[in-house]
CSV table of C-alpha atoms in Angstrom, one decimal:
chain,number,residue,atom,x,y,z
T,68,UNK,CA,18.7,-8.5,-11.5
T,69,UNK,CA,17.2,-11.8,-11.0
T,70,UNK,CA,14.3,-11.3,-8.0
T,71,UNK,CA,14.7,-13.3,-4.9
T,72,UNK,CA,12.3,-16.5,-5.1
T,73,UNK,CA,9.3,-14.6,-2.5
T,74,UNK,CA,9.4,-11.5,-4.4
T,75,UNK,CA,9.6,-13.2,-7.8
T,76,UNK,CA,5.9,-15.3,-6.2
T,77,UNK,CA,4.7,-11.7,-5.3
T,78,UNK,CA,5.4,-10.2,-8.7
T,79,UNK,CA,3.1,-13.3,-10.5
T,80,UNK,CA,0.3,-12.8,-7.9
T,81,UNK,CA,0.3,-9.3,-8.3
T,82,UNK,CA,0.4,-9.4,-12.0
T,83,UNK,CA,-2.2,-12.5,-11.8
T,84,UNK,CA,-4.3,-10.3,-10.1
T,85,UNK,CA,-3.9,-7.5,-12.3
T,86,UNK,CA,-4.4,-9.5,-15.5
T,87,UNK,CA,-8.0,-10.4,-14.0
T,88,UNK,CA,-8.8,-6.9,-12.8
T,89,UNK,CA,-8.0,-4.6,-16.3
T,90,UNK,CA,-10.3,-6.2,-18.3
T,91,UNK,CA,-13.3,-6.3,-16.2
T,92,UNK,CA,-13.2,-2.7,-16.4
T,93,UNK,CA,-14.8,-2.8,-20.1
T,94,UNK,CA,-16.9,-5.3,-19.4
T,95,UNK,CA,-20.1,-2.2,-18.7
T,96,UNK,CA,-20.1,-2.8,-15.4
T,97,UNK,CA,-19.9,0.6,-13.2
T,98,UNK,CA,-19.9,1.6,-9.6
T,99,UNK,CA,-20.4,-0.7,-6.7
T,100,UNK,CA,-20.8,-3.9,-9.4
T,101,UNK,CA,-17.5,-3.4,-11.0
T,102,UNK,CA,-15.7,-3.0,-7.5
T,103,UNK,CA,-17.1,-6.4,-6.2
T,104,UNK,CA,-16.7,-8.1,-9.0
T,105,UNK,CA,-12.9,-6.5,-9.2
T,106,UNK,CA,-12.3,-7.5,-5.1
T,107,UNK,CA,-13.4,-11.2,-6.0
T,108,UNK,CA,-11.9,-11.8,-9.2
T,109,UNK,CA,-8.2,-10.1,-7.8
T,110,UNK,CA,-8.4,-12.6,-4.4
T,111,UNK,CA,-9.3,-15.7,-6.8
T,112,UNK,CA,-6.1,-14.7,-8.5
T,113,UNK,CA,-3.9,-14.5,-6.1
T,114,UNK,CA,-5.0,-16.6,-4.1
T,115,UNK,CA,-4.8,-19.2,-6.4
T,116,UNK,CA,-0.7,-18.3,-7.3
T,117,UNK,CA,-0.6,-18.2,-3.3
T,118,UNK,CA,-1.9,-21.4,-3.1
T,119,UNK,CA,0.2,-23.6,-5.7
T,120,UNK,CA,3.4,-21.8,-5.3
T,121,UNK,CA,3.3,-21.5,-1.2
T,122,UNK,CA,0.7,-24.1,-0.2
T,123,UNK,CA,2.2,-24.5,3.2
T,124,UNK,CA,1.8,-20.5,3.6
T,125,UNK,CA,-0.8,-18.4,5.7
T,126,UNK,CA,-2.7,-15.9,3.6
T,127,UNK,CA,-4.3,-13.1,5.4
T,128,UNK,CA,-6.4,-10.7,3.3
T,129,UNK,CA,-8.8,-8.2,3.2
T,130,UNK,CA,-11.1,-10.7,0.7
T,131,UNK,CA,-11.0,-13.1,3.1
T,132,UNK,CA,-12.4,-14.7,6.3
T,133,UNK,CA,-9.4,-14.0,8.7
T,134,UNK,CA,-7.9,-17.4,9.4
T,135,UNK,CA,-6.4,-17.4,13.3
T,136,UNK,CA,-3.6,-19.7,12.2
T,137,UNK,CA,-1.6,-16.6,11.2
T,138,UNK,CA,-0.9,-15.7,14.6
T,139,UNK,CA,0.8,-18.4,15.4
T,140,UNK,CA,2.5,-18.6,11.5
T,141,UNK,CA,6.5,-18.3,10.3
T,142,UNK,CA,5.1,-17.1,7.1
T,143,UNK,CA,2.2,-15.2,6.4
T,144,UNK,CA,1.2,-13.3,3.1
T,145,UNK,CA,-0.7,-10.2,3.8
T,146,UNK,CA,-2.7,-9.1,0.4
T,147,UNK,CA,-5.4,-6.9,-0.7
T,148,UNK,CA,-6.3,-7.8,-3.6
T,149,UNK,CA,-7.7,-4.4,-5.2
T,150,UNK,CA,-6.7,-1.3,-3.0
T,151,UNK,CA,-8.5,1.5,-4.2
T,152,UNK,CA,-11.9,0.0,-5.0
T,153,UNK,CA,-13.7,3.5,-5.4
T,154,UNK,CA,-11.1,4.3,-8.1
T,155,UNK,CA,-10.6,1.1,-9.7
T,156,UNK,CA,-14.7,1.5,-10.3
T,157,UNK,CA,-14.1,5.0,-11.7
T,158,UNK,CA,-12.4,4.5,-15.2
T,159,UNK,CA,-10.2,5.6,-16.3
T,160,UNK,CA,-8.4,6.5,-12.7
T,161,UNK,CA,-5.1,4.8,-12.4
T,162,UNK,CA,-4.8,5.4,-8.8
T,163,UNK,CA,-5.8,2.1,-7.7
T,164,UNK,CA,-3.1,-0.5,-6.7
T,165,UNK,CA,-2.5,-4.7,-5.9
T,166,UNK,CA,-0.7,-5.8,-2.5
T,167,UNK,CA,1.3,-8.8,-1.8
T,168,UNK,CA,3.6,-9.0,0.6
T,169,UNK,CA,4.8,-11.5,2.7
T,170,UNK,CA,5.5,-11.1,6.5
T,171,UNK,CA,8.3,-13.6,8.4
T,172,UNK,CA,10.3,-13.0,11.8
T,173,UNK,CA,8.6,-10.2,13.1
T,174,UNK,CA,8.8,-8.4,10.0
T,175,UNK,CA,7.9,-7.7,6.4
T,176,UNK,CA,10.5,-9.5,4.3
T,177,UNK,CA,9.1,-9.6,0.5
T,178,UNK,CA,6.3,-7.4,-1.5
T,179,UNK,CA,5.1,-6.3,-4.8
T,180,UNK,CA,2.9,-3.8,-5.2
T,181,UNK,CA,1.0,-3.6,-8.8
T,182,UNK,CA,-0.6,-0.5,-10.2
T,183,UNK,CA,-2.4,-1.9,-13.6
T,184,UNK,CA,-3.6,1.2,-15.0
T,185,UNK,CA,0.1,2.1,-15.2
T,186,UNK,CA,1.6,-1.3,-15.9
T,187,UNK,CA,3.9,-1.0,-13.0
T,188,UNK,CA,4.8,-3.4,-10.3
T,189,UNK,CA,7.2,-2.3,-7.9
T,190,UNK,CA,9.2,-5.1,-5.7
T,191,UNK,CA,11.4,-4.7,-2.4
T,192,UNK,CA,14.6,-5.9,-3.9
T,193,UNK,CA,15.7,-4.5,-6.3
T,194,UNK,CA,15.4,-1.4,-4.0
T,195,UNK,CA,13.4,1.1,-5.7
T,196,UNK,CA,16.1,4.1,-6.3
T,197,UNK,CA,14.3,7.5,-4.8
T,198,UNK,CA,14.3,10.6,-7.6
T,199,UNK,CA,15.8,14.0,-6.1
T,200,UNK,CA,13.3,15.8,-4.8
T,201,UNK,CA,12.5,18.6,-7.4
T,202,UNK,CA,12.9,22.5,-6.5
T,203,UNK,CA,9.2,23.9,-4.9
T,204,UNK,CA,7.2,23.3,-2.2
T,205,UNK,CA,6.4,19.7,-0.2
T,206,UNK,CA,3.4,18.2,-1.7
T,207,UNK,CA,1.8,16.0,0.8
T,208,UNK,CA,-0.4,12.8,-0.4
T,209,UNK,CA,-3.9,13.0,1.4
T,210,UNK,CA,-7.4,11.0,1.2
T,211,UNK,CA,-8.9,13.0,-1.8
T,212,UNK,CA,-12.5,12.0,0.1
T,213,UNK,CA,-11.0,12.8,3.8
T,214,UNK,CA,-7.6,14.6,4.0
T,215,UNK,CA,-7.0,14.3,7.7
T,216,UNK,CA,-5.7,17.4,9.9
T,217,UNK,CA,-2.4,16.2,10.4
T,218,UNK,CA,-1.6,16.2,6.9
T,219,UNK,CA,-3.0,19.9,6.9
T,220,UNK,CA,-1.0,20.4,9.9
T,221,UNK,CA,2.1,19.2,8.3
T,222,UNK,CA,1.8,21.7,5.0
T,223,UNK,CA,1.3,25.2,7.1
T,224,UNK,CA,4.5,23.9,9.3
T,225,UNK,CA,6.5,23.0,6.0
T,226,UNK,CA,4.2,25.6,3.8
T,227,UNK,CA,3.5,22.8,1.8
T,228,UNK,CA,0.8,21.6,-0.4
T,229,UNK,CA,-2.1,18.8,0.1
T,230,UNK,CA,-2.2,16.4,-3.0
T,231,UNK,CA,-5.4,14.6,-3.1
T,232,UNK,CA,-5.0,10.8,-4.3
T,233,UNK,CA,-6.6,8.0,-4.4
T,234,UNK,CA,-6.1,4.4,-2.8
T,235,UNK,CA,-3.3,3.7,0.1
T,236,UNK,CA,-0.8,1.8,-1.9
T,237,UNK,CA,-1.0,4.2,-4.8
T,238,UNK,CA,-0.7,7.3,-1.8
T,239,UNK,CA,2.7,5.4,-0.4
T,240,UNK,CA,4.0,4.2,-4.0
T,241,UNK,CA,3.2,8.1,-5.2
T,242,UNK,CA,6.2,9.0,-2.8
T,243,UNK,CA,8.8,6.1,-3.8
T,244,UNK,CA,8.0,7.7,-7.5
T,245,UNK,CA,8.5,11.1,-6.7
T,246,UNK,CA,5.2,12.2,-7.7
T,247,UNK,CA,5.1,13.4,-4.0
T,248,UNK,CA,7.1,14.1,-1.0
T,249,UNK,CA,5.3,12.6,2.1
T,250,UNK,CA,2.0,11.0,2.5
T,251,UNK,CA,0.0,11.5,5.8
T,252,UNK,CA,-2.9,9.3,6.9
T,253,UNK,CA,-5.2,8.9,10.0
T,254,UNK,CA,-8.7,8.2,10.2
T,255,UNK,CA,-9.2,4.3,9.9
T,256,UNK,CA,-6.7,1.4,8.0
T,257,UNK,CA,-6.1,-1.9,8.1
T,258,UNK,CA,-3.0,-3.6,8.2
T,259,UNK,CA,-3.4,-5.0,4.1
T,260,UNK,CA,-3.8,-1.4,3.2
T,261,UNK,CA,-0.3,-0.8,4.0
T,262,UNK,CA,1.9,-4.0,4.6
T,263,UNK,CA,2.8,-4.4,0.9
T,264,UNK,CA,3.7,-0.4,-0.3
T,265,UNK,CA,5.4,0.0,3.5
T,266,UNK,CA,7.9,-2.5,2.6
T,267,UNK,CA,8.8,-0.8,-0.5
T,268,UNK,CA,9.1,2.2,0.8
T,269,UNK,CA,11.6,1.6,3.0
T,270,UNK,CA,13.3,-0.8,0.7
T,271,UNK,CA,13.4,2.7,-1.1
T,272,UNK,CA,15.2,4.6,1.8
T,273,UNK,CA,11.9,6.2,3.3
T,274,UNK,CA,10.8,6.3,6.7
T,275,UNK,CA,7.7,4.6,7.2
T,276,UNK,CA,6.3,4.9,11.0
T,277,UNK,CA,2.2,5.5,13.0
T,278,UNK,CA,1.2,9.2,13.8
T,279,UNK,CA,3.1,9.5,16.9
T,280,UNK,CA,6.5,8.1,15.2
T,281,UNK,CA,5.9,4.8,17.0
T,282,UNK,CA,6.7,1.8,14.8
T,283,UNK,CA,4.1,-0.1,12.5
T,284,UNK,CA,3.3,-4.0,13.6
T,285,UNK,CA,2.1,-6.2,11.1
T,286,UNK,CA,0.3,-9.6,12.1
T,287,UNK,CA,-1.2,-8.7,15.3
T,288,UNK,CA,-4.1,-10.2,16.5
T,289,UNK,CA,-6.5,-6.8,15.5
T,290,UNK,CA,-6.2,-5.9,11.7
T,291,UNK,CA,-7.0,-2.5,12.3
T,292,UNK,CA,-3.8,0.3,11.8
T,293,UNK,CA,-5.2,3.4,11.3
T,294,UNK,CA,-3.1,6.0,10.7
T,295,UNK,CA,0.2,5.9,8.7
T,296,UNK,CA,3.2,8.5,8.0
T,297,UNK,CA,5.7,8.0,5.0
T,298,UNK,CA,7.9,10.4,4.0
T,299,UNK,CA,11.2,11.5,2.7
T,300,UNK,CA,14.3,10.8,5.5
T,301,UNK,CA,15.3,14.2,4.8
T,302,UNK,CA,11.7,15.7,5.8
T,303,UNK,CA,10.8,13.2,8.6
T,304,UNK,CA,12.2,15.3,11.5
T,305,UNK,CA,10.0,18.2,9.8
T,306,UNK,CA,7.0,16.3,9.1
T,307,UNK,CA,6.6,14.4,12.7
T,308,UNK,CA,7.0,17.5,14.5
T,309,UNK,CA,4.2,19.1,12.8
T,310,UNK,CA,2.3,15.9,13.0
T,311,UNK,CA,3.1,16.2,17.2
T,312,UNK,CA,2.1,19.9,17.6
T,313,UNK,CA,-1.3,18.9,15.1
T,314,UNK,CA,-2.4,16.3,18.0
């Protein structure tokens, strides 16, 4: 199927960014190093798609000084450029994911999310097609460095099972690819860290929502959105209930 003309611009900024990113990771650099260089050389990359194929375009990213035009905007393109920085600097973790997606009317409209360790890039349209949901118990994505309460919460109430991953996008695409059933966040989040993989996921059928079931808004005015719930439809009564009596 031949991609609509935002998500085919997401697609080549995600995969620009991911082309610069792979091969830095044999350059010898290591830790902290090889995630700075990896956050600068993915914005360059995308930014640089962003600004030839959508000059007249807002970008609003984690790499860069928030510009204030945005708020007033019709389009804006909300982007990290390498989510996941502690795993991208941890070879050879594929956990680690690019966001582009682009934000219109109130709403998220177009995204691509890249994981490069995989050589995937998932788009909103096509829809991604949700697998069935194999035979065992719930496996709940978590922060493998700070698996919040609620996520606990939800695996005693569903007697479930905590799945410790890595970055957001890779948490959120992990449940679109049936590696996992639900993923559970609170604790600090920004609005890049989710904008992109939210709008697959829903493209893909899943409910997508904050903590207390309340909607997520992208393009306010504060970047912070802390705490995130994705999850199977058939599980979401299940899951925000436990997430309710957890709080």
């Amino acid at each position: 199927m031949e991609l609509s003309p935002d998500v085919a611009v997401a697609v080549r900024a995600a995969r620009a960014a991911a082309d610069a990113l792979l091969p830095l990771r044999s350059t010898g650099l290591t830790g902290r190093p090889l995630g700075d260089a990896g956050d600068a050389a993915g914005q360059r990359a995308i930014a640089g798609v962003l600004a030839v194929e959508r000059p007249d375009d807002v970008v609003f990213s984690e790499e860069a000084v928030d510009d204030s035009r945005r708020l007033t905007a019709d389009r804006v393109w909300i982007v990290d450029p390498l989510d996941g920085t502690r795993e991208y600097s941890d070879p050879p973790r594929s956990d680690w994911a690019v966001h582009v997606a682009l934000w219109s009317g109130d709403d998220l409209v177009a995204a691509a999310v890249a994981l490069p360790a995989l050589d995937e890039v998932h788009v909103t349209a096509p829809a991604p097609v949700l697998p069935v949901r194999p035979d065992g118990p719930v496996r709940i994505a978590v922060s493998r460095t700070r698996p919040p309460a609620e996520a606990q919460a939800v695996a005693d109430a569903l007697h479930g099972e905590l799945v410790p991953l890595g970055s957001a996008g890779y948490k959120a695409l992990a449940v679109v690819r049936g590696e996992v059933d639900a993923y559970v966040h609170s604790g600090g989040m920004y609005q890049w860290d989710s904008a992109a993989p939210v709008a697959i996921a829903r493209a893909a059928g899943l409910v997508t929502c904050r903590l207390d079931g309340s909607p997520l808004v992208y393009n306010a005015a504060d970047p912070s959105l802390p705490d995130l719930v994705v999850t199977r439809p058939e599980l979401a009564d299940r899951v925000l209930a436990a997430v309710r009596a957890a709080r």
